[in-house]
mmCIF file of C-alpha atoms in Angstrom:
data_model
loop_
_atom_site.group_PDB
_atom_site.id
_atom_site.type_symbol
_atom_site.label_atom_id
_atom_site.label_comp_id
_atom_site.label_asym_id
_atom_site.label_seq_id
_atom_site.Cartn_x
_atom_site.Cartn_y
_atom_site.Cartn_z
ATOM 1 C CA UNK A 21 74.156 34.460 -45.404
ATOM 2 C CA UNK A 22 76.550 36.762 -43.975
ATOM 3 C CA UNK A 23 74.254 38.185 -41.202
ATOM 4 C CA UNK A 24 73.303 34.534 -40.365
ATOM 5 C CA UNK A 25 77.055 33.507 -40.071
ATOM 6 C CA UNK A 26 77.715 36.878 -38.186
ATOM 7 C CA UNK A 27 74.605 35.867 -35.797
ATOM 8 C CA UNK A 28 76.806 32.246 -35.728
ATOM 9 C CA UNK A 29 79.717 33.606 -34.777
ATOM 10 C CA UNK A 30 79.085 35.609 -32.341
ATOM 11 C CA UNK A 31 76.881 33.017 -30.495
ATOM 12 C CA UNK A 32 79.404 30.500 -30.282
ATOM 13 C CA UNK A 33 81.932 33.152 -29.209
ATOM 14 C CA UNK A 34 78.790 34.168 -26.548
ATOM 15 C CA UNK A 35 78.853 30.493 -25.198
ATOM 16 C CA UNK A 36 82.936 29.971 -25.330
ATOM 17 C CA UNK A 37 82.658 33.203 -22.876
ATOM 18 C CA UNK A 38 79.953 31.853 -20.601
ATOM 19 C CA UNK A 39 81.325 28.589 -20.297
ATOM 20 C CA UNK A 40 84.702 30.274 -19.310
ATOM 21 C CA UNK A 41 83.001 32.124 -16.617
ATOM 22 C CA UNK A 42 81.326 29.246 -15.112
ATOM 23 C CA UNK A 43 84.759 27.446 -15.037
ATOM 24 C CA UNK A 44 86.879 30.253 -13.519
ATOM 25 C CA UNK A 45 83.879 31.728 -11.196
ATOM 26 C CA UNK A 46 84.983 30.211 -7.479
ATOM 27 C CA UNK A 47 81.724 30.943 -5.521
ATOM 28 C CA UNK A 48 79.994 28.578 -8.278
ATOM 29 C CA UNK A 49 77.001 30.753 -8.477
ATOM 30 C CA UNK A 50 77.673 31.440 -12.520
ATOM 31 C CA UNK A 51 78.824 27.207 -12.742
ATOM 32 C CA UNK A 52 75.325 26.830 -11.467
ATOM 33 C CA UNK A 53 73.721 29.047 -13.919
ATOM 34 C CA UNK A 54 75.399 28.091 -16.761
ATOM 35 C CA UNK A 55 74.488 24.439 -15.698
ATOM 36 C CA UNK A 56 70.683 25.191 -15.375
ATOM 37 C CA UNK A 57 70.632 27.090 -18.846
ATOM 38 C CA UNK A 58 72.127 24.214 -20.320
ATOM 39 C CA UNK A 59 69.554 21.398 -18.703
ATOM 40 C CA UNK A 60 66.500 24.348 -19.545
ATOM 41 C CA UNK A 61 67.469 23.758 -23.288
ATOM 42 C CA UNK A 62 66.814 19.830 -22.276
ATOM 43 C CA UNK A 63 63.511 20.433 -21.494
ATOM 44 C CA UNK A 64 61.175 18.883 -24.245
ATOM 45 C CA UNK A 65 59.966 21.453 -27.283
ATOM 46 C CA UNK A 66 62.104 24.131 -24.690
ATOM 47 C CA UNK A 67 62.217 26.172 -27.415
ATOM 48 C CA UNK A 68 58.749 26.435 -28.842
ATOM 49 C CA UNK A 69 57.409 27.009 -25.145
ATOM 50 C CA UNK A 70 59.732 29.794 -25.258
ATOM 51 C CA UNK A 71 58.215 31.265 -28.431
ATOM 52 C CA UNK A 72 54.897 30.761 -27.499
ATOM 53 C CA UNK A 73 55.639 32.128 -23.967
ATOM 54 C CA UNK A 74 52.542 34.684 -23.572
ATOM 55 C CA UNK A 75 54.455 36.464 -20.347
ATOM 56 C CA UNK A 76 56.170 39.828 -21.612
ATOM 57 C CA UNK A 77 59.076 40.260 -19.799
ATOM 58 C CA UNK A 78 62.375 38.463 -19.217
ATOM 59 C CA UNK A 79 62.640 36.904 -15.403
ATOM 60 C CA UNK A 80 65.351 36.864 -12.940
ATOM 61 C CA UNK A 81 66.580 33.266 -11.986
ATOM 62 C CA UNK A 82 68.647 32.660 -8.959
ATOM 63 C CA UNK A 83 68.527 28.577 -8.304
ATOM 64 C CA UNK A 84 68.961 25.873 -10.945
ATOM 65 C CA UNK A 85 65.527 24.740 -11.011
ATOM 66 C CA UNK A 86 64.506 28.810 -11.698
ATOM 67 C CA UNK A 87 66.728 29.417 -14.549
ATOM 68 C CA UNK A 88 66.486 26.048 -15.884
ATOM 69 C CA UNK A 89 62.217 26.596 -16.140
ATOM 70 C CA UNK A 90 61.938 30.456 -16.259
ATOM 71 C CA UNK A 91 61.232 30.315 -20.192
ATOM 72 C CA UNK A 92 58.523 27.712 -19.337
ATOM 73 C CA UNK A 93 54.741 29.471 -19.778
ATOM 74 C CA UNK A 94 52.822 29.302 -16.409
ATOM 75 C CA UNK A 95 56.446 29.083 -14.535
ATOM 76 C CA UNK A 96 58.274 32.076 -15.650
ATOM 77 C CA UNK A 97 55.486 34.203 -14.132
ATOM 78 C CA UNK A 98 56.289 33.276 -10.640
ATOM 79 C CA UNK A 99 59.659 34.819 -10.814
ATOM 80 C CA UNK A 100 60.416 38.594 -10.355
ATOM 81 C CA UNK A 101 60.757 40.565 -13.881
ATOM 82 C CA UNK A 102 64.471 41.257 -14.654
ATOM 83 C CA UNK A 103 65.025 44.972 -14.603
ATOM 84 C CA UNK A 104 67.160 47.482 -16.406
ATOM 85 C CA UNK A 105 69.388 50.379 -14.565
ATOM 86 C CA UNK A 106 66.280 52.238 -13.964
ATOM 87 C CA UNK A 107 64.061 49.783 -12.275
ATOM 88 C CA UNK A 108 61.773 49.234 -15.127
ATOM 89 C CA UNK A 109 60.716 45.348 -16.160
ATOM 90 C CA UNK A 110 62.392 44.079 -19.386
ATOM 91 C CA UNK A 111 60.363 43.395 -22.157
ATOM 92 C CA UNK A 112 61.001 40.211 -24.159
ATOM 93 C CA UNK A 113 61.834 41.090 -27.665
ATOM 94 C CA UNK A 114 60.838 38.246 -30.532
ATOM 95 C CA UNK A 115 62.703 38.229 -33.199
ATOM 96 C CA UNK A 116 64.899 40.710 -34.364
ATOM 97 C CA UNK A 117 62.593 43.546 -33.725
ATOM 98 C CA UNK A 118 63.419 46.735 -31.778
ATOM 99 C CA UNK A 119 61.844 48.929 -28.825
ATOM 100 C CA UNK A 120 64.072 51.794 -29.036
ATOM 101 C CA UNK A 121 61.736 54.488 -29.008
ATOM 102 C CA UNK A 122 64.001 57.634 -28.395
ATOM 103 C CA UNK A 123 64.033 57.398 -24.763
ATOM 104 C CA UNK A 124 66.452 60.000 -23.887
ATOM 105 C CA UNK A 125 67.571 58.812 -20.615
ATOM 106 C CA UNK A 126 68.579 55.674 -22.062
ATOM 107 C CA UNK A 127 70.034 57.429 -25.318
ATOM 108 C CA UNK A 128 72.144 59.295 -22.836
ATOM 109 C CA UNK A 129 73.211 56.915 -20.581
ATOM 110 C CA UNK A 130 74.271 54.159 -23.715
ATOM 111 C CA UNK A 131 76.389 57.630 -24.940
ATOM 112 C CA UNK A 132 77.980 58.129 -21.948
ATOM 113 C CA UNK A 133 78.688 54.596 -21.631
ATOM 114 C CA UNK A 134 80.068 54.101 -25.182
ATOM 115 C CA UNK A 135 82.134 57.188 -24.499
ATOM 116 C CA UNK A 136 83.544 56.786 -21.117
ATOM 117 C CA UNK A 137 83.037 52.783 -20.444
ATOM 118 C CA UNK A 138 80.938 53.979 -17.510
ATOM 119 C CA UNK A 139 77.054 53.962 -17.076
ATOM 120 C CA UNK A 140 74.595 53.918 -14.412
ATOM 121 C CA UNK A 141 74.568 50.758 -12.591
ATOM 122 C CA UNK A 142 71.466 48.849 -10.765
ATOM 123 C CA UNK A 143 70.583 49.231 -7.318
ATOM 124 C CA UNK A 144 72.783 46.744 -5.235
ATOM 125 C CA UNK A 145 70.606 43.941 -3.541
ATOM 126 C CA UNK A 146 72.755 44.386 -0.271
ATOM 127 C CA UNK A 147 70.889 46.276 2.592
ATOM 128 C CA UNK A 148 72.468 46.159 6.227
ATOM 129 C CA UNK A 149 74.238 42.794 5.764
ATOM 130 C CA UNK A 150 71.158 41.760 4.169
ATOM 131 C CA UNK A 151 70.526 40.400 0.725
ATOM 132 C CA UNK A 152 67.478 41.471 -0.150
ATOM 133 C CA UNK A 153 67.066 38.710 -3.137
ATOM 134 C CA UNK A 154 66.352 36.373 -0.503
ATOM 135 C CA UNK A 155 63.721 38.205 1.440
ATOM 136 C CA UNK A 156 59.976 37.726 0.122
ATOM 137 C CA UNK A 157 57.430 40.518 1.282
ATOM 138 C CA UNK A 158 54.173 39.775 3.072
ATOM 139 C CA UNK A 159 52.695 40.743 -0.235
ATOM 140 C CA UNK A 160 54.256 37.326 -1.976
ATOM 141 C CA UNK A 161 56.712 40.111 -3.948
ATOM 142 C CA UNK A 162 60.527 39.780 -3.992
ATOM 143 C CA UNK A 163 62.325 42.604 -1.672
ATOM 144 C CA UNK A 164 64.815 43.125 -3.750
ATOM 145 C CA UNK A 165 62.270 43.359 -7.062
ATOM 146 C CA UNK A 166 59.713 46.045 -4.847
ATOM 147 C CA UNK A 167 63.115 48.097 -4.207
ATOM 148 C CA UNK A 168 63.847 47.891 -7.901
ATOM 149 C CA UNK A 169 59.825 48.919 -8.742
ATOM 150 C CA UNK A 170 60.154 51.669 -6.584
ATOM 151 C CA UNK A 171 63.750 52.795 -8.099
ATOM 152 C CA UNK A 172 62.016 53.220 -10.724
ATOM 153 C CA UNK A 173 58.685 55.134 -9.697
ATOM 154 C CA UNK A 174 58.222 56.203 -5.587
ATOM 155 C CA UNK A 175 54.204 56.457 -5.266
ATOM 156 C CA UNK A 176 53.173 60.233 -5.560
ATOM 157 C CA UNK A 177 56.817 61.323 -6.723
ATOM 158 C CA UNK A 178 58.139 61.747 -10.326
ATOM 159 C CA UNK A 179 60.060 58.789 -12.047
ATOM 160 C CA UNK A 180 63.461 58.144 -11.278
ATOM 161 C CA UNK A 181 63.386 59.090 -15.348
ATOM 162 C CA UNK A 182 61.504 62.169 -15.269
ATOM 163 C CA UNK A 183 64.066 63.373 -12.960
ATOM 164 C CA UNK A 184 67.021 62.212 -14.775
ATOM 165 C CA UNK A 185 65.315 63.296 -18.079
ATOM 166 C CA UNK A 186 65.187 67.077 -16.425
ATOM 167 C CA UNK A 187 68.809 67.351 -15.362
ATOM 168 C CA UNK A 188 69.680 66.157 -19.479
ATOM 169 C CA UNK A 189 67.803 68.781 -20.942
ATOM 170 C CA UNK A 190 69.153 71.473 -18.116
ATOM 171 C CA UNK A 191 71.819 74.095 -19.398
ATOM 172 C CA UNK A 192 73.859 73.297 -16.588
ATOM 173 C CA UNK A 193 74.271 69.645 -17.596
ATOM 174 C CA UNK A 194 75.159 70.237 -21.370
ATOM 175 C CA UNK A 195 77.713 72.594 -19.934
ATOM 176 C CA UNK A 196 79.276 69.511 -18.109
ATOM 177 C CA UNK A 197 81.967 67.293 -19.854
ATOM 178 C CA UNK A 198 82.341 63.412 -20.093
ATOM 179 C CA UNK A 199 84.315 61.890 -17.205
ATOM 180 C CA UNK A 200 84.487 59.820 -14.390
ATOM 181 C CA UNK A 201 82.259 58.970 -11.848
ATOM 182 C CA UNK A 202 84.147 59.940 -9.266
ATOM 183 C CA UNK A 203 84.830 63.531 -10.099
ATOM 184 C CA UNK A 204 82.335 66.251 -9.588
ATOM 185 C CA UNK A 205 80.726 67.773 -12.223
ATOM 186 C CA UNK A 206 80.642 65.226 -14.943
ATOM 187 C CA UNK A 207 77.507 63.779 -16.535
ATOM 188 C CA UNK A 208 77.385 60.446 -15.484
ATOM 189 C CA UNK A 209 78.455 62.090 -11.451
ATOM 190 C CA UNK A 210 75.573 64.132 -11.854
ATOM 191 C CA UNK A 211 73.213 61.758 -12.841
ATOM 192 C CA UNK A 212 74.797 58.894 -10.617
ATOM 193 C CA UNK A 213 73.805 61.639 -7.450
ATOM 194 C CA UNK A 214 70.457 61.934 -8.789
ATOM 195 C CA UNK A 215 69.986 57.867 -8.761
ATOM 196 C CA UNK A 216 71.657 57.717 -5.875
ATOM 197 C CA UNK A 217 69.166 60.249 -4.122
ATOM 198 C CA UNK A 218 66.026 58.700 -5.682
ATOM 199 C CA UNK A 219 67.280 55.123 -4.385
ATOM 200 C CA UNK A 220 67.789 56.103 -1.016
ATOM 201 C CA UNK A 221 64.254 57.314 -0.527
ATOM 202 C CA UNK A 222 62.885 54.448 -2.221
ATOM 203 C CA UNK A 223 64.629 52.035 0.477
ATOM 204 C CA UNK A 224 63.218 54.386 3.274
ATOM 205 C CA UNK A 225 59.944 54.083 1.551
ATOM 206 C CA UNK A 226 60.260 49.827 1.322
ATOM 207 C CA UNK A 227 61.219 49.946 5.178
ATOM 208 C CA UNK A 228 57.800 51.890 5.617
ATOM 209 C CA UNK A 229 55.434 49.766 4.244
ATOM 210 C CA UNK A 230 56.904 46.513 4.831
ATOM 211 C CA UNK A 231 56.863 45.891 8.932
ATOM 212 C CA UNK A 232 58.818 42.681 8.196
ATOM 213 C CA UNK A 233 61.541 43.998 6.517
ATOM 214 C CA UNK A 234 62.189 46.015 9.556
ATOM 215 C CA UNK A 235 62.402 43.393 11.646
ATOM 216 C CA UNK A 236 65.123 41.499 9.318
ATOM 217 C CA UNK A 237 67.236 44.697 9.652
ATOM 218 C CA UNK A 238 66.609 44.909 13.462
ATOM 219 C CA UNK A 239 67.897 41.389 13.790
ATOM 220 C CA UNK A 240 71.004 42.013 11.731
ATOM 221 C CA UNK A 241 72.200 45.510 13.394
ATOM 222 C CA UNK A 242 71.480 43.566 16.671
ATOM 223 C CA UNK A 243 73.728 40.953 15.416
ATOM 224 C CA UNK A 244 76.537 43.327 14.314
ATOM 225 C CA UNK A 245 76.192 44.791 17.436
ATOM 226 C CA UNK A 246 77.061 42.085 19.622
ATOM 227 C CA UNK A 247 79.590 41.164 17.681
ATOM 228 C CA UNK A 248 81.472 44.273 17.817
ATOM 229 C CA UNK A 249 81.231 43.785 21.704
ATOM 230 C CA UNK A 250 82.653 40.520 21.484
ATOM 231 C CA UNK A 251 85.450 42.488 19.423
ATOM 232 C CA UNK A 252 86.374 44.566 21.432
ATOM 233 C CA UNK A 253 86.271 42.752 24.669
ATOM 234 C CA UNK A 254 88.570 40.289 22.918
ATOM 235 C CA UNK A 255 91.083 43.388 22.038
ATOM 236 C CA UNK A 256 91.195 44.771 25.399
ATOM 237 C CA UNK A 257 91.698 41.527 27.161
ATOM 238 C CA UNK A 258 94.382 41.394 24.736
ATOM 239 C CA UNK A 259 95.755 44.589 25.644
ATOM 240 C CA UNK A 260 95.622 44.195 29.200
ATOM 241 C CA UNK A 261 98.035 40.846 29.332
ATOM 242 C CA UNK A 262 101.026 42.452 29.093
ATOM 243 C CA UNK A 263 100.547 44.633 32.241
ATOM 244 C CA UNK A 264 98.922 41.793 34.108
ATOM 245 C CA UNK A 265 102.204 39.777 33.532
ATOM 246 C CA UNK A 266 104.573 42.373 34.523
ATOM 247 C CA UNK A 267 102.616 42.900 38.204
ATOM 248 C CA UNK A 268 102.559 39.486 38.554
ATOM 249 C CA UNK A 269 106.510 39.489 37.506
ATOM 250 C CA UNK A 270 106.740 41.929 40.023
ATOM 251 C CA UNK A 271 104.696 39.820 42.880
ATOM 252 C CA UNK A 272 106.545 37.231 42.723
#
């Protein structure tokens, strides 16, 4: 009884917070979401489709009608998997069963997390002015998801987590303290550069075999481009008036 009410409690204190981010969020994007979770559990015997859901892994909903179906069997596999910090898909757990399996890239980061309130974050969707969420790929695949996959594992190269799992278990590392991210030579700096290394050639890698993509980026540095022009002709017309009215002060 007590775990149930402890389950209670902190669902209803889960929902209080959600609803207060939907109602404070200004860009509406979380209102939305919150809206579309709400209709999804709506949706006739929602929650035994759920259950019976054969598709592994949780999926990432941006629209209402996405996150209001994405639990829906036959629908949920025609969205992009969600993915943790290190590009991998997230597998659905049932029940209350666990998949901790001593993963010690993920021990590490949790530690460091618990410790210092800071962790390795997910690679940011925003590429040249671009959102990459909103590109799909010749191949029918989500930009933003194949940047993720290859985050996670660059064809021919060792795992984002291999690498990661090599600096842990270095001498140098243990010899490094807790900190912040920002200051050099802490563990979660070190392993932050190492990400931030890996996820660099894996956008270099998504510009190479995805023509399109290119193009996108083309079109938006062209854009930038022009208006920086625009900019700056602006500011030196601007600059310029002065002078112009004191010859013409003096012309007349």
């Amino acid at each position: 009884m007590a775990l149930a009410k402890s389950f209670a409690d902190r669902t209803f204190l889960q929902n209080i917070h959600q609803t207060l981010e939907a109602l404070t969020d200004q860009s509406g994007k979380r209102g939305e979401t919150y809206l579309a979770s709400l209709a999804g559990n709506t949706v006739p015997l929602s929650s035994a489709m759920k259950a019976v859901n054969p598709d592994p892994y949780l999926r990432e909903a941006r629209g209402f009608v996405d996150t209001m179906l994405k639990n829906i069997p036959g629908y949920s596999e025609t969205l992009p998997p969600s993915r943790n910090v290190f590009g991998e898909p997230i597998v659905r757990n049932i029940g209350l069963a666990s998949t901790m399996d001593g993963d010690i890239v993920e021990a590490e980061n949790n530690r460091i997390m618990l410790e210092t309130g800071h962790g390795l974050s997910k690679v940011s969707p925003q590429f040249e002015g671009l959102d990459l969420r909103d590109i799909t790929l010749a191949t029918g695949q989500n930009a933003y998801d194949r940047l993720q996959e290859l985050g996670a594992q660059i064809p021919g190269q060792h795992s984002l987590k291999k690498l990661l799992e090599n600096n842990i278990r270095s001498h140098s590392y243990k010899d490094m303290p807790d900190g912040d991210p920002g200051v050099t030579g802490t563990r979660i700096n070190r392993l932050g550069a190492v990400a931030q290394k890996y996820r660099e050639a894996a956008m270099k890698f998504l510009l190479r075999e995805n023509k399109e993509l290119q193009q996108f980026v083309r079109q938006r540095q062209k854009e930038a481009q022009g208006a920086m022009i625009a900019n700056r002709k602006q500011r030196l017309q601007g600059e310029s008036s002065p002078a112009r009215a004191i010859l013409e002060a003096i012309g007349n």
